[in-house]
XYZ file of C-alpha atoms in Angstrom:
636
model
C 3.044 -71.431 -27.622
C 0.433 -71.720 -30.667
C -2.464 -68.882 -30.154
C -4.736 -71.558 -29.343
C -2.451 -72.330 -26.621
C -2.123 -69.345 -25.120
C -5.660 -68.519 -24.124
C -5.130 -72.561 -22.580
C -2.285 -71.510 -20.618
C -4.986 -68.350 -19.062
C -7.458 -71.538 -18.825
C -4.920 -73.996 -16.929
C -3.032 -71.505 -15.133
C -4.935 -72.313 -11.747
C -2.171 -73.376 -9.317
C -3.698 -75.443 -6.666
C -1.114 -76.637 -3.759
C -0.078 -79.796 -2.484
C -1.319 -80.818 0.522
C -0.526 -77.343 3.225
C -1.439 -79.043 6.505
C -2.727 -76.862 9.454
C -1.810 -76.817 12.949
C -4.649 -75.876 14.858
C -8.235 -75.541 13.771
C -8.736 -71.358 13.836
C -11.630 -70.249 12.440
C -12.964 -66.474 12.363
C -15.223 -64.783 15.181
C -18.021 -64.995 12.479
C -17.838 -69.074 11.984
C -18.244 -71.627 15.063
C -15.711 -74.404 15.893
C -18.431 -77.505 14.731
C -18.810 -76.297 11.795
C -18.189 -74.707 8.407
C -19.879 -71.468 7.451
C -22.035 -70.508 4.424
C -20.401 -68.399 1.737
C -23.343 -65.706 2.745
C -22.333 -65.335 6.359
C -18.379 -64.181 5.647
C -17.491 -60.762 5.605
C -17.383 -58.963 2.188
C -13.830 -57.947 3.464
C -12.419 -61.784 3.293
C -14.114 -62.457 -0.110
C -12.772 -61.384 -3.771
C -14.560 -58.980 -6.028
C -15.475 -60.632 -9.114
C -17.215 -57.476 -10.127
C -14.196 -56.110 -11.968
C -15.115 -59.178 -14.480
C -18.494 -59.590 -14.841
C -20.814 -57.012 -13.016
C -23.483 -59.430 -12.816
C -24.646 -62.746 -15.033
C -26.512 -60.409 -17.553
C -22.933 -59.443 -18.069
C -21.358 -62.411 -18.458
C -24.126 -64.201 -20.557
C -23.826 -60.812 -23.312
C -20.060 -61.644 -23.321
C -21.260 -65.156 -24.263
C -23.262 -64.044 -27.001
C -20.412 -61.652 -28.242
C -18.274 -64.701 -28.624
C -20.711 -66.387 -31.499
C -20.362 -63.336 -33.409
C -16.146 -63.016 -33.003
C -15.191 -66.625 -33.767
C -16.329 -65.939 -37.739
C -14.341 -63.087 -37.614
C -11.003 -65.980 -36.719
C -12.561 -68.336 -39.656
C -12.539 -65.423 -41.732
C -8.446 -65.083 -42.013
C -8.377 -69.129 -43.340
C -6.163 -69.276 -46.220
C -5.218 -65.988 -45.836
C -2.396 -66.001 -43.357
C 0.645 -66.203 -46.191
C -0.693 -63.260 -48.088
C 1.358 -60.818 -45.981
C 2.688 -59.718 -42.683
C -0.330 -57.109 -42.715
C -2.625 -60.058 -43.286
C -0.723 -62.158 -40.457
C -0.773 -59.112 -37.724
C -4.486 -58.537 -38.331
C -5.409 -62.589 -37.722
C -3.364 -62.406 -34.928
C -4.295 -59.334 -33.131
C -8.332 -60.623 -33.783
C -7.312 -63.942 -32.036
C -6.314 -61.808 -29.655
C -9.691 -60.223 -29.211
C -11.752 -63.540 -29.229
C -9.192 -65.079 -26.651
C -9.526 -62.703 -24.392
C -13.386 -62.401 -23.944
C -13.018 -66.374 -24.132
C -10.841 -66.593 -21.547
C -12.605 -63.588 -19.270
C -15.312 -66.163 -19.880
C -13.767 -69.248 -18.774
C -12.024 -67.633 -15.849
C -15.192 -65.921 -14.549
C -16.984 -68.758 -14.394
C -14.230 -71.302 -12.925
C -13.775 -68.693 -9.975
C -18.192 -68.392 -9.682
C -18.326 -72.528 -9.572
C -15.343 -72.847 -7.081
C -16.639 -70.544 -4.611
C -19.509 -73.206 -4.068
C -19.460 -76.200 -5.938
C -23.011 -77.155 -4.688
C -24.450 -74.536 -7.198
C -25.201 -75.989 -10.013
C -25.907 -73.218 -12.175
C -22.818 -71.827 -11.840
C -21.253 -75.152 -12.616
C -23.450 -75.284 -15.952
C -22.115 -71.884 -17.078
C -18.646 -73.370 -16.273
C -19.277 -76.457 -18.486
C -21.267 -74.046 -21.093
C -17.436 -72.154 -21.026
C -15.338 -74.989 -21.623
C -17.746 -75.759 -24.922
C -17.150 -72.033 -26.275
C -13.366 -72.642 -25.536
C -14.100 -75.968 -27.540
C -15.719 -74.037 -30.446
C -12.964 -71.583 -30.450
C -10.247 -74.343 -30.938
C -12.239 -75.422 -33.726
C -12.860 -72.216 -35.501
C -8.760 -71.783 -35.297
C -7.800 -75.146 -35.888
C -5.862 -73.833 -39.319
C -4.146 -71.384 -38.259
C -0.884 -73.540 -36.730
C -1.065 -75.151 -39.833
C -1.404 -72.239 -42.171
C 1.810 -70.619 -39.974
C 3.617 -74.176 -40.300
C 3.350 -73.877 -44.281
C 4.714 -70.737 -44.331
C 8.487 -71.267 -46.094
C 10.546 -69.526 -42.838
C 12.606 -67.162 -45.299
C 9.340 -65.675 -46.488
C 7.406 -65.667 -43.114
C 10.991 -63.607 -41.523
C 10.515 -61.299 -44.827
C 7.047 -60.708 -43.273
C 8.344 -60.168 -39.769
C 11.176 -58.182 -41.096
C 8.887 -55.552 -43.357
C 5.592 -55.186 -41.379
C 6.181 -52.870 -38.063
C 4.036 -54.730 -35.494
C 4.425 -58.088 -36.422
C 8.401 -57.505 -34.717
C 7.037 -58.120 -31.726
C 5.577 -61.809 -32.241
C 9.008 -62.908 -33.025
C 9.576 -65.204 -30.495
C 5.943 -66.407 -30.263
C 6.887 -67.396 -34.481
C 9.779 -69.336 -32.968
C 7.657 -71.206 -30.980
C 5.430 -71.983 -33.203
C 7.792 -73.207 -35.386
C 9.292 -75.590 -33.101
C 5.943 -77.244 -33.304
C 6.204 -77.884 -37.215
C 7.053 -81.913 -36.870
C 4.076 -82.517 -34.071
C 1.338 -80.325 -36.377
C -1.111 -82.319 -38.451
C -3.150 -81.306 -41.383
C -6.039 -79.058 -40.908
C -8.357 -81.400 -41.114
C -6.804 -83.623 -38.324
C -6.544 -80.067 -36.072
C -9.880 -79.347 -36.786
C -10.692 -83.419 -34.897
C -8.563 -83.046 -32.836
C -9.928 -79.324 -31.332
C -13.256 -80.944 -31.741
C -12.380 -83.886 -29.149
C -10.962 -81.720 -26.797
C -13.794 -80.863 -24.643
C -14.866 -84.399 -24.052
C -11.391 -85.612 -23.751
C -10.957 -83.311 -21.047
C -13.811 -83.789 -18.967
C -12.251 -86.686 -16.656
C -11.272 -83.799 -14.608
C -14.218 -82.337 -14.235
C -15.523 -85.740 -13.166
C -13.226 -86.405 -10.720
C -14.024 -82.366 -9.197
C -17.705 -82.880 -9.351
C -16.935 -86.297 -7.400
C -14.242 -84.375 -4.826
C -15.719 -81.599 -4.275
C -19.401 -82.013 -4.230
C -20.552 -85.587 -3.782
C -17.744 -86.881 -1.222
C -18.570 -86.804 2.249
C -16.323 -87.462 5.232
C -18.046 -88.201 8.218
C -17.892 -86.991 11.600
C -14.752 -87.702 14.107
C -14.055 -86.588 17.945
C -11.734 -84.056 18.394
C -9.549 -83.341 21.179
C -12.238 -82.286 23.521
C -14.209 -85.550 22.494
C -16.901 -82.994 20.775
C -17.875 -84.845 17.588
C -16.815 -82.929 14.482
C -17.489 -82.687 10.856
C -14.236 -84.225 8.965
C -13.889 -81.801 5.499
C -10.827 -81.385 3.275
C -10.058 -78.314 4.352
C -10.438 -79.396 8.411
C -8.310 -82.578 7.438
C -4.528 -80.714 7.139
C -5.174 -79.508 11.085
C -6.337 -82.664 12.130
C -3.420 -84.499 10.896
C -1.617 -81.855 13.012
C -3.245 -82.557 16.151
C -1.266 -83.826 19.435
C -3.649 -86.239 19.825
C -2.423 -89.750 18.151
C -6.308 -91.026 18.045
C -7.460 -87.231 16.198
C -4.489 -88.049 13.533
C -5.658 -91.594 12.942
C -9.138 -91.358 12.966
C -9.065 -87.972 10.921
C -6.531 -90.020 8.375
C -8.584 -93.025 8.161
C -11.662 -91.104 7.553
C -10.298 -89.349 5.115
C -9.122 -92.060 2.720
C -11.400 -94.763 3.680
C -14.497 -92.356 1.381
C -12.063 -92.729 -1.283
C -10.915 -96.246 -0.862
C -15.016 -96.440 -1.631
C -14.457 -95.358 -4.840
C -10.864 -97.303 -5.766
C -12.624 -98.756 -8.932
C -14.727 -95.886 -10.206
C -11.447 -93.468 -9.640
C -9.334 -95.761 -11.051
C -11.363 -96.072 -14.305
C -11.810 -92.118 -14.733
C -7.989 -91.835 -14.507
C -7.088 -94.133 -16.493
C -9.415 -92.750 -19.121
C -7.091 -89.469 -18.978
C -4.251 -91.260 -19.367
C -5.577 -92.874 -22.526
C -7.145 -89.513 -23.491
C -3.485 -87.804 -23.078
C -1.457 -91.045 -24.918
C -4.016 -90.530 -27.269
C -3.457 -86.501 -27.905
C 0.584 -86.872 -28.205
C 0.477 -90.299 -30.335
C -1.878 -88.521 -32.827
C 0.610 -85.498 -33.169
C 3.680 -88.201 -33.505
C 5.148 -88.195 -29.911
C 6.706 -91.263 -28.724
C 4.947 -90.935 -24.947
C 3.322 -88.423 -23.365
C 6.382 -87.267 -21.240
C 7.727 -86.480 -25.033
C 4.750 -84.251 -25.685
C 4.492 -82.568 -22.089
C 8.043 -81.327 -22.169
C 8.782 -80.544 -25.669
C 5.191 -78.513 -26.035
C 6.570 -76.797 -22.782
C 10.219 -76.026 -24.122
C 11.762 -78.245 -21.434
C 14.398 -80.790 -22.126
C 13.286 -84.173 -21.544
C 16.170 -84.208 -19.111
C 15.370 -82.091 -16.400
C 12.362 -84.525 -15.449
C 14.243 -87.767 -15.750
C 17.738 -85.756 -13.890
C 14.809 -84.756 -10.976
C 13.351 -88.205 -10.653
C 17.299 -89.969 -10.519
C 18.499 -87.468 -8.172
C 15.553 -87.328 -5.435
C 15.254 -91.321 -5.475
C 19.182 -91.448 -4.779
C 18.495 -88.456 -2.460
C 16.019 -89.487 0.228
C 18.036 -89.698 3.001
C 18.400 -87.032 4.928
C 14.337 -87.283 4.049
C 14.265 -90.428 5.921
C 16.634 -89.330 8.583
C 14.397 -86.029 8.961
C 11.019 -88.765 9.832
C 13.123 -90.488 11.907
C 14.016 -87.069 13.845
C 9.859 -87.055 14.042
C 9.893 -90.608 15.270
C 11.992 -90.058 18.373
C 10.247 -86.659 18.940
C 6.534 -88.481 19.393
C 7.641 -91.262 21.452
C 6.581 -93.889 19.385
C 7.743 -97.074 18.146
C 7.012 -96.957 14.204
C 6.019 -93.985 12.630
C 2.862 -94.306 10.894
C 1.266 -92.304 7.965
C -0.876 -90.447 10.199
C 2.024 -89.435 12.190
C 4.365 -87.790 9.442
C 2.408 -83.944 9.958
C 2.389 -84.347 13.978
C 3.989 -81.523 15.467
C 7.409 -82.425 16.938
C 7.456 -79.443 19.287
C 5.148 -77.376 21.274
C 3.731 -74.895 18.451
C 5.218 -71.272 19.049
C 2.711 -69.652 16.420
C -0.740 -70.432 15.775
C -4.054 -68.317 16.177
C -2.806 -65.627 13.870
C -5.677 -63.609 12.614
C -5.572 -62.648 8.991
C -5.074 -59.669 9.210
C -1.637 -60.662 11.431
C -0.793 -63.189 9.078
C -0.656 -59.949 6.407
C 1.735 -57.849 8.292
C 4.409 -60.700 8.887
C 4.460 -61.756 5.022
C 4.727 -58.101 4.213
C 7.251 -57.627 6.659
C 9.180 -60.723 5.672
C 8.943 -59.824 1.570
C 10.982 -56.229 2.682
C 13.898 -57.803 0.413
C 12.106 -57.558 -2.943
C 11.241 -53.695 -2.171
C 8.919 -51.081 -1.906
C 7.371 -51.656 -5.366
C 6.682 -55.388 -4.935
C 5.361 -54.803 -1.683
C 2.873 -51.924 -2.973
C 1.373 -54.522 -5.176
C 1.149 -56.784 -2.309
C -0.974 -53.706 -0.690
C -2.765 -52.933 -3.557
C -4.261 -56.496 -3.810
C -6.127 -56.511 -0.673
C -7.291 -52.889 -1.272
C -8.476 -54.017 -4.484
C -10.194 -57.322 -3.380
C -8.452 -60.261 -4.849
C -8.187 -62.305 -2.129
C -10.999 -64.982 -0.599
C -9.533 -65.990 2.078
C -11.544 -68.464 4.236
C -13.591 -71.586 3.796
C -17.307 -72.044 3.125
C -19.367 -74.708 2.254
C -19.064 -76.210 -0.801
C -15.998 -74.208 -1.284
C -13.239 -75.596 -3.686
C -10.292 -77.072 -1.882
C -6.704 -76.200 -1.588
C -5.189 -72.565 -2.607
C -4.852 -71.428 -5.968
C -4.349 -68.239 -7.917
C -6.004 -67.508 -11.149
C -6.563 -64.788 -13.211
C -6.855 -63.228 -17.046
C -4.869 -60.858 -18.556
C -7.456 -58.134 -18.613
C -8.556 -59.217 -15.018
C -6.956 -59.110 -11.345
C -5.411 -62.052 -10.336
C -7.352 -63.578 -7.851
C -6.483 -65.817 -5.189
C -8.424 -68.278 -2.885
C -6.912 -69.870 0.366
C -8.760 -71.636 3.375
C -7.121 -69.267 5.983
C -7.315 -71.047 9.625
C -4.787 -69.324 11.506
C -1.588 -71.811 11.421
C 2.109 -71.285 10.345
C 1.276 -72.952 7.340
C -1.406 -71.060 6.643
C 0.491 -67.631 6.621
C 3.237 -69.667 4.494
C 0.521 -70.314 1.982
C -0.757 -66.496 2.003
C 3.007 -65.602 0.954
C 2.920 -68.481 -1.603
C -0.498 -67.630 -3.464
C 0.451 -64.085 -3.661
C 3.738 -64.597 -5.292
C 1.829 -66.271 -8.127
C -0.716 -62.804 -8.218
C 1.991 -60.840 -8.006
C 3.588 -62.635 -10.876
C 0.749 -62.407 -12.684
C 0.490 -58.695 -12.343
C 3.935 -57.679 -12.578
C 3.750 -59.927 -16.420
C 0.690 -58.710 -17.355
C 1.630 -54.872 -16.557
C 5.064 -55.505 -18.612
C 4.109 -57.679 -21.438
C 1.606 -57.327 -24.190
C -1.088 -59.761 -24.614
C 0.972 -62.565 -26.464
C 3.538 -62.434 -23.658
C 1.094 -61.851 -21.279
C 1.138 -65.605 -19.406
C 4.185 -67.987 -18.395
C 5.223 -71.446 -18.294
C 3.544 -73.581 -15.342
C 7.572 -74.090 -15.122
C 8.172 -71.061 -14.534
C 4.870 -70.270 -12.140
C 5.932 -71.728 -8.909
C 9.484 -70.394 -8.545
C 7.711 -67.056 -7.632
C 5.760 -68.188 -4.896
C 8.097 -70.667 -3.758
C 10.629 -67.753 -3.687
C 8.211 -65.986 -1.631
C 7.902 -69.108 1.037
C 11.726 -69.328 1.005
C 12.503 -65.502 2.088
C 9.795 -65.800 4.844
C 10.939 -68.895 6.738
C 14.293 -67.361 6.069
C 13.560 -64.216 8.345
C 11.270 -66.073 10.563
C 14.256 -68.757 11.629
C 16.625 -65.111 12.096
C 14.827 -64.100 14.284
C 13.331 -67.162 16.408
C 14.070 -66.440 20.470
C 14.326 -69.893 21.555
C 15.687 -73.225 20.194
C 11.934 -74.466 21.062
C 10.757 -71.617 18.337
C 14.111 -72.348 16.181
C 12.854 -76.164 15.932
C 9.013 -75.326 15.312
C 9.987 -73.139 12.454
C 12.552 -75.767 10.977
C 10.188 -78.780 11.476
C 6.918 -76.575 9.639
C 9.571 -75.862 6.766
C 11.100 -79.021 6.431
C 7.537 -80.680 6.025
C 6.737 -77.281 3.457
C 9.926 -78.637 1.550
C 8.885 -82.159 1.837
C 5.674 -81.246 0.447
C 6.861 -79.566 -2.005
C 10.111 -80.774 -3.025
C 9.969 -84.640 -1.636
C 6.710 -85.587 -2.539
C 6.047 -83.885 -5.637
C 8.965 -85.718 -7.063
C 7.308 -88.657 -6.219
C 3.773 -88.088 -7.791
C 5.875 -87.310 -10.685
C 7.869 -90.696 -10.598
C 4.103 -92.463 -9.965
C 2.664 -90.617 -13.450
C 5.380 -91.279 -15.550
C 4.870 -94.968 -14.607
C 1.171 -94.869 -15.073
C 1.475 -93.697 -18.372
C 4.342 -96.133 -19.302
C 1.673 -98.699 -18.075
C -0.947 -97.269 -20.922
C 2.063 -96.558 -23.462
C 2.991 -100.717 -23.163
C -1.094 -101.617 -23.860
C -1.265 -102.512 -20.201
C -4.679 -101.904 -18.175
C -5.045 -99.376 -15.069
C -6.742 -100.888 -12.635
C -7.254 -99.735 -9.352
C -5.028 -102.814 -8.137
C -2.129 -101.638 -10.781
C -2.269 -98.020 -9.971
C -2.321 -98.879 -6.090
C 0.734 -101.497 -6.691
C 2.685 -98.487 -8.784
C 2.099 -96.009 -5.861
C 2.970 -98.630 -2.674
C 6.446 -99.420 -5.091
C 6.871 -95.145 -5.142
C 6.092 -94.456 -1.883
C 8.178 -97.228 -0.300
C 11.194 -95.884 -2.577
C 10.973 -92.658 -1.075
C 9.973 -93.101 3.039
C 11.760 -96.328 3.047
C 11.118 -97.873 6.341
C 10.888 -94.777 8.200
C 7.299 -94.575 7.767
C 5.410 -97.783 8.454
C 2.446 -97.759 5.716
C -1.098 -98.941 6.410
C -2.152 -100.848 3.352
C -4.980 -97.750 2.400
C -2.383 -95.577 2.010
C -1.943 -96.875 -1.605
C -4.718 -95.420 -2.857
C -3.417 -91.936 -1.801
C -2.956 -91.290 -5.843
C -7.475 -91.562 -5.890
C -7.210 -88.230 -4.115
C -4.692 -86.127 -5.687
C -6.600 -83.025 -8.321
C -2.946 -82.506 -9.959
C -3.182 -85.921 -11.674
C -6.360 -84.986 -13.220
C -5.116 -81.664 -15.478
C -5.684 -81.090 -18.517
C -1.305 -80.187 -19.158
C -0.774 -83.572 -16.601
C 2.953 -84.067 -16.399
C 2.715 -81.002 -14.288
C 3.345 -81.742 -10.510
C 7.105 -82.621 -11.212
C 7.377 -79.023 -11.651
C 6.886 -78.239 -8.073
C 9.467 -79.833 -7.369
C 12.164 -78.150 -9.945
C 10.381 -75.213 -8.853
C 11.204 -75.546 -5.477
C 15.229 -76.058 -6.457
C 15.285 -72.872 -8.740
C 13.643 -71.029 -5.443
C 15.949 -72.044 -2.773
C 18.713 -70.779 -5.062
C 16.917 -67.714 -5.655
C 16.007 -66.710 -2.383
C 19.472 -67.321 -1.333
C 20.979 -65.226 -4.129
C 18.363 -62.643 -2.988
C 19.134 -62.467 0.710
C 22.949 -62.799 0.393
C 23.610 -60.588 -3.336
C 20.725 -57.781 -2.648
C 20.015 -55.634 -4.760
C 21.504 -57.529 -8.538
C 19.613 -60.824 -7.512
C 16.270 -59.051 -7.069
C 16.791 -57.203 -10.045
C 17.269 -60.368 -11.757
C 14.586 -61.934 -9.967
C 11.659 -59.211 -10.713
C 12.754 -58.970 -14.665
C 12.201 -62.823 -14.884
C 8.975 -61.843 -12.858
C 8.194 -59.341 -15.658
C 9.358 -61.098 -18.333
C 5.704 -63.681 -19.039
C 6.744 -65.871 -21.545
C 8.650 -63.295 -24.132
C 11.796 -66.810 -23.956
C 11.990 -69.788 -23.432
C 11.406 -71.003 -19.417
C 15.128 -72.691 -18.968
C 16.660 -69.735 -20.786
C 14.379 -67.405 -18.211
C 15.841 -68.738 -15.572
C 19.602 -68.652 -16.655
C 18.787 -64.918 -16.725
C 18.244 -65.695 -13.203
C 20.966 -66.708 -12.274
C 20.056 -70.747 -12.106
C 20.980 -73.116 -14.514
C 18.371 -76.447 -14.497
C 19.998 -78.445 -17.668
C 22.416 -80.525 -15.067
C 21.051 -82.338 -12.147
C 23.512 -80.532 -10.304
C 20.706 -77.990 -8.895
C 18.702 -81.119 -7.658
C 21.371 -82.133 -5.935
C 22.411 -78.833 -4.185
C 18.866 -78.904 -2.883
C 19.258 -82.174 -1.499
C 22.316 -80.802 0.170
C 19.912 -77.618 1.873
C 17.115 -79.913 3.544
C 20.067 -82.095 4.700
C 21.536 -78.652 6.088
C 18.143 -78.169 7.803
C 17.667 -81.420 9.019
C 21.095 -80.794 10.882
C 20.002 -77.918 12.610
C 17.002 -78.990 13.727
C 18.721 -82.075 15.481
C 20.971 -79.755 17.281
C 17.890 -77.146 17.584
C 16.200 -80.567 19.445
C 19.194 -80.775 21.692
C 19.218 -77.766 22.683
C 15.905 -77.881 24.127
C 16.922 -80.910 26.613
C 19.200 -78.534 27.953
């Protein structure tokens, strides 16, 4: 990981979810049923304190000053590095200072613009971030170069007599790997300079998501007319009501089916943007640049994507389960998050929802769950919706900071899933950051999910223990089933969509919205087969999806290799004791001191063969099994 990189990984270590539908629409004493409340009018006690950061924007905007005086002190070690180790542990212990008021910066800033998106002067000082992290790449354009031209007997002479530098060893490594994909500094110095407007079709496509798209109003249940939002979307899909699902579906997709062309064009210039990036550093395609920069064989995406497509049966045997349980002749898209049983939890309050994920993460002990404690004492979570409000659940953090979290908290199973998921990325976080020092002090976005995934895992593994009923057994199978689906299932299959929308680009082909809408009807008929009949707007679900639109893209595939490491761990965990969760938490506190697959072979899971992928296959088919007999038992 270069030292520009690593104040990127703080920058692009936000870990939004895939879609977490809700069951029932809960919302807090303080908010009313119609509609969604202002940031103002929640409880200080549901909201994180930013404070820690930034006590104010005086605060923040003297921290931006600061930063124009630090970056000459990063120019100031160019064409110095191969002096001498004392020279080399100086430049990088000052990177270290810029990167983290740079980061503290960005971070800040992100978190301030997400909390309302409709404030537009917190969205300037997040754009007026991304151009100081721009200004920083530029300022240390040389030194991966300088490194790079280091002869490696000399530069391990360095490592060898300085004390200090000893403990960058493995970052060197890294770095080193990179030697073949590094250009001169010149080219660097472009290619840090193109960055920020290279990586602004995100930003379009969040200014368009979050704070120009509107949704309409729909009936509920009751027949009370509703606003339809993101957030309220996941519950509606849930309802019992066939006509709420639909018109809550259509509604949804239909604003962005509005926008087909314009999305369409914005994506496919980050594809080109991307192709651009890894052609420029000598990549072959951008799946070549994703992996290797990330220390991942090649291998373990293409093994994920051959084993899920020959997989998806018990997948389609699981919607078919779904089918039968409505009633209803074809399954349709708006149908596939319909409950299958009578719901046996919903209108948890938070508070609730925080006992039974600290109850269910007993297994990792005491000190895990004192962090889990500490975090609400010490106000990182924000835990319900407001207006304007980012979307989804994410956690996100600096090294020097607490690591926040932000959910939409509504009161459904999912929603205390979620709560258990978020926090085993904070924990993470904390646990890494409280081990490691600074260079060390972030992980591998392959890495990132296992913990919170983990975390999911051991819950719905206590929760099924202990249902009462085969009527509670099912409900809790059916929510984690569509939690694996989600996260397992689909993700695969946004990964098998981008790697053929950049193959598209790669071959000088055009990305229309008609080609990107044919590439995802192909993918999702692969997948669902005919278990699902598909309304023709469902292919341009890929419009809607935020993952697509990082700047690290090739990323959602590791949700889904993610998922595999977790169910392994969490069954190690439960069944071993006390040696898996040993092994577990050092990974945990390990950041990124190796490599991610070696990480998890400390573990205990080996991802190089398909093998895991196909043992995970095995486990929802093992699910899908008891649910069918959980469903029989309740026509008893």
């Amino acid at each position: 990981m270069s030292i520009i990189n690593s104040v990127m990984s703080i920058i692009n270590s936000v870990k939004l979810v895939a879609l977490r539908a809700a069951i029932i629409i809960v919302l807090p004493a303080f908010a009313h049923a119609d509609e969604v409340p202002e940031r103002a009018d929640i409880p200080s006690e549901y909201k994180w304190d930013l404070s820690d950061m930034y006590a104010d924007t005086a605060a923040w905007e003297s921290d931006k000053a600061l930063v124009a005086t630090l970056i000459p002190t990063i120019e100031a070690y160019k064409g110095r590095l191969s002096e001498g180790g004392d020279t080399l542990l100086a430049a990088l212990k000052q990177s270290e200072v810029v990167t983290t008021v740079v980061g503290n910066l960005y971070v800040y800033a992100g978190l301030k613009s997400f909390e309302d998106t409709r404030i537009s002067e917190n969205a300037a000082r997040f754009s007026e971030a991304q151009t100081l992290y721009s200004q920083y790449q530029q300022a240390a354009s040389f030194f991966s170069v300088e490194l790079l031209a280091i002869p490696e007997e000399q530069l391990e002479e360095m490592v060898a007599s300085t004390p200090g530098l000893e403990i960058y060893s493995h970052y060197l490594s890294e770095e080193l790997r990179m030697r073949p994909y590094t250009l001169s500094e010149g080219e660097e110095k472009l290619l840090a300079m193109a960055s920020d407007p290279l990586d602004k079709f995100g930003s379009v496509f969040s200014a368009i998501d979050n704070a120009d798209l509107t949704f309409g109003t729909i009936l509920d249940e009751e027949g009370n007319e509703i606003e339809l939002t993101k957030s309220r979307y996941g519950a509606l899909l849930h309802s019992q009501n066939r006509g709420v699902r639909e018109a809550a579906w259509k509604g949804l997709f239909s604003a962005y089916q509005g926008l087909n062309h314009t999305l369409a064009a914005n994506y496919e210039g980050h594809v080109k943007a991307k192709v651009f990036e890894s052609r420029a550093r000598g990549f072959e395609t951008r799946l070549d640049a994703a992996t290797y920069s990330n220390a991942i064989p090649k291998a373990v995406y293409l093994n994920l994507i051959e084993a899920v497509r020959n997989g998806t049966e018990p997948l389609q045997r699981f919607l078919e389960l779904r089918r039968k349980a409505l009633g209803v002749e074809q399954l349709e898209v708006w149908d596939m998050y319909a409950p299958m049983v009578e719901p046996t939890i919903d209108n948890v309050s938070f508070d609730e929802a925080k006992n039974i994920v600290a109850d269910a993460l007993t297994p990792l002990g005491q000190d895990y769950l004192d962090v889990y404690w500490k975090g609400f004492d010490e106000g990182w979570v924000d835990a319900f919706n407001n207006r304007g409000k980012r979307g989804g659940a994410y956690s996100w953090g600096t090294y020097t900071s607490k690591p926040y979290l932000s959910m939409n908290f509504e009161g459904t199973l999912s929603d205390v899933s979620t709560l258990a998921h978020e926090y085993g990325h904070s924990i993470h976080s904390y646990l890494t950051r409280n081990t490691q020092p600074y260079v060390y002090g972030s992980y591998r976005t392959f890495i990132a999910e296992i913990a919170s995934m983990t975390n999911e895992a051991i819950l719905m593994q206590k929760m099924l223990k202990e249902a009462k009923t085969p009527g509670e057994r099912a409900y809790l199978l059916s929510s984690y089933l569509d939690e694996f689906r989600g996260g397992f299932y689909r993700q695969a299959s946004f990964a098998d969509f981008e790697m053929q929308a950049h193959a598209k680009v790669e071959a000088g082909e055009a990305l229309t919205a008609d080609v990107l809408n044919s590439i995802y009807a192909d993918v999702f008929s692969a997948y669902y087969g005919d278990a699902v009949h598909t309304d023709k707007l469902n292919d341009i679900e890929w419009s809607r999806i935020p993952h697509f639109l990082r700047g690290d893209n090739f990323y959602v595939y590791q949700y889904s290799t993610s998922f595999v490491a977790a169910t392994a761990l969490a069954k190690q965990i439960l069944e071993e004791g006390e040696p898996a969760r040993e092994r577990f938490l050092t990974m945990l506190k390990s950041g990124s001191n190796d490599y991610p697959i070696e990480l998890l072979k400390k573990a205990g899971i080996d991802m190089t063969t398909a093998q895991p992928v196909v043992d995970t296959v095995a486990v929802f088919a093992d699910y899908v099994d008891q649910l069918e007999q959980a469903l029989r038992d309740m026509e008893r």
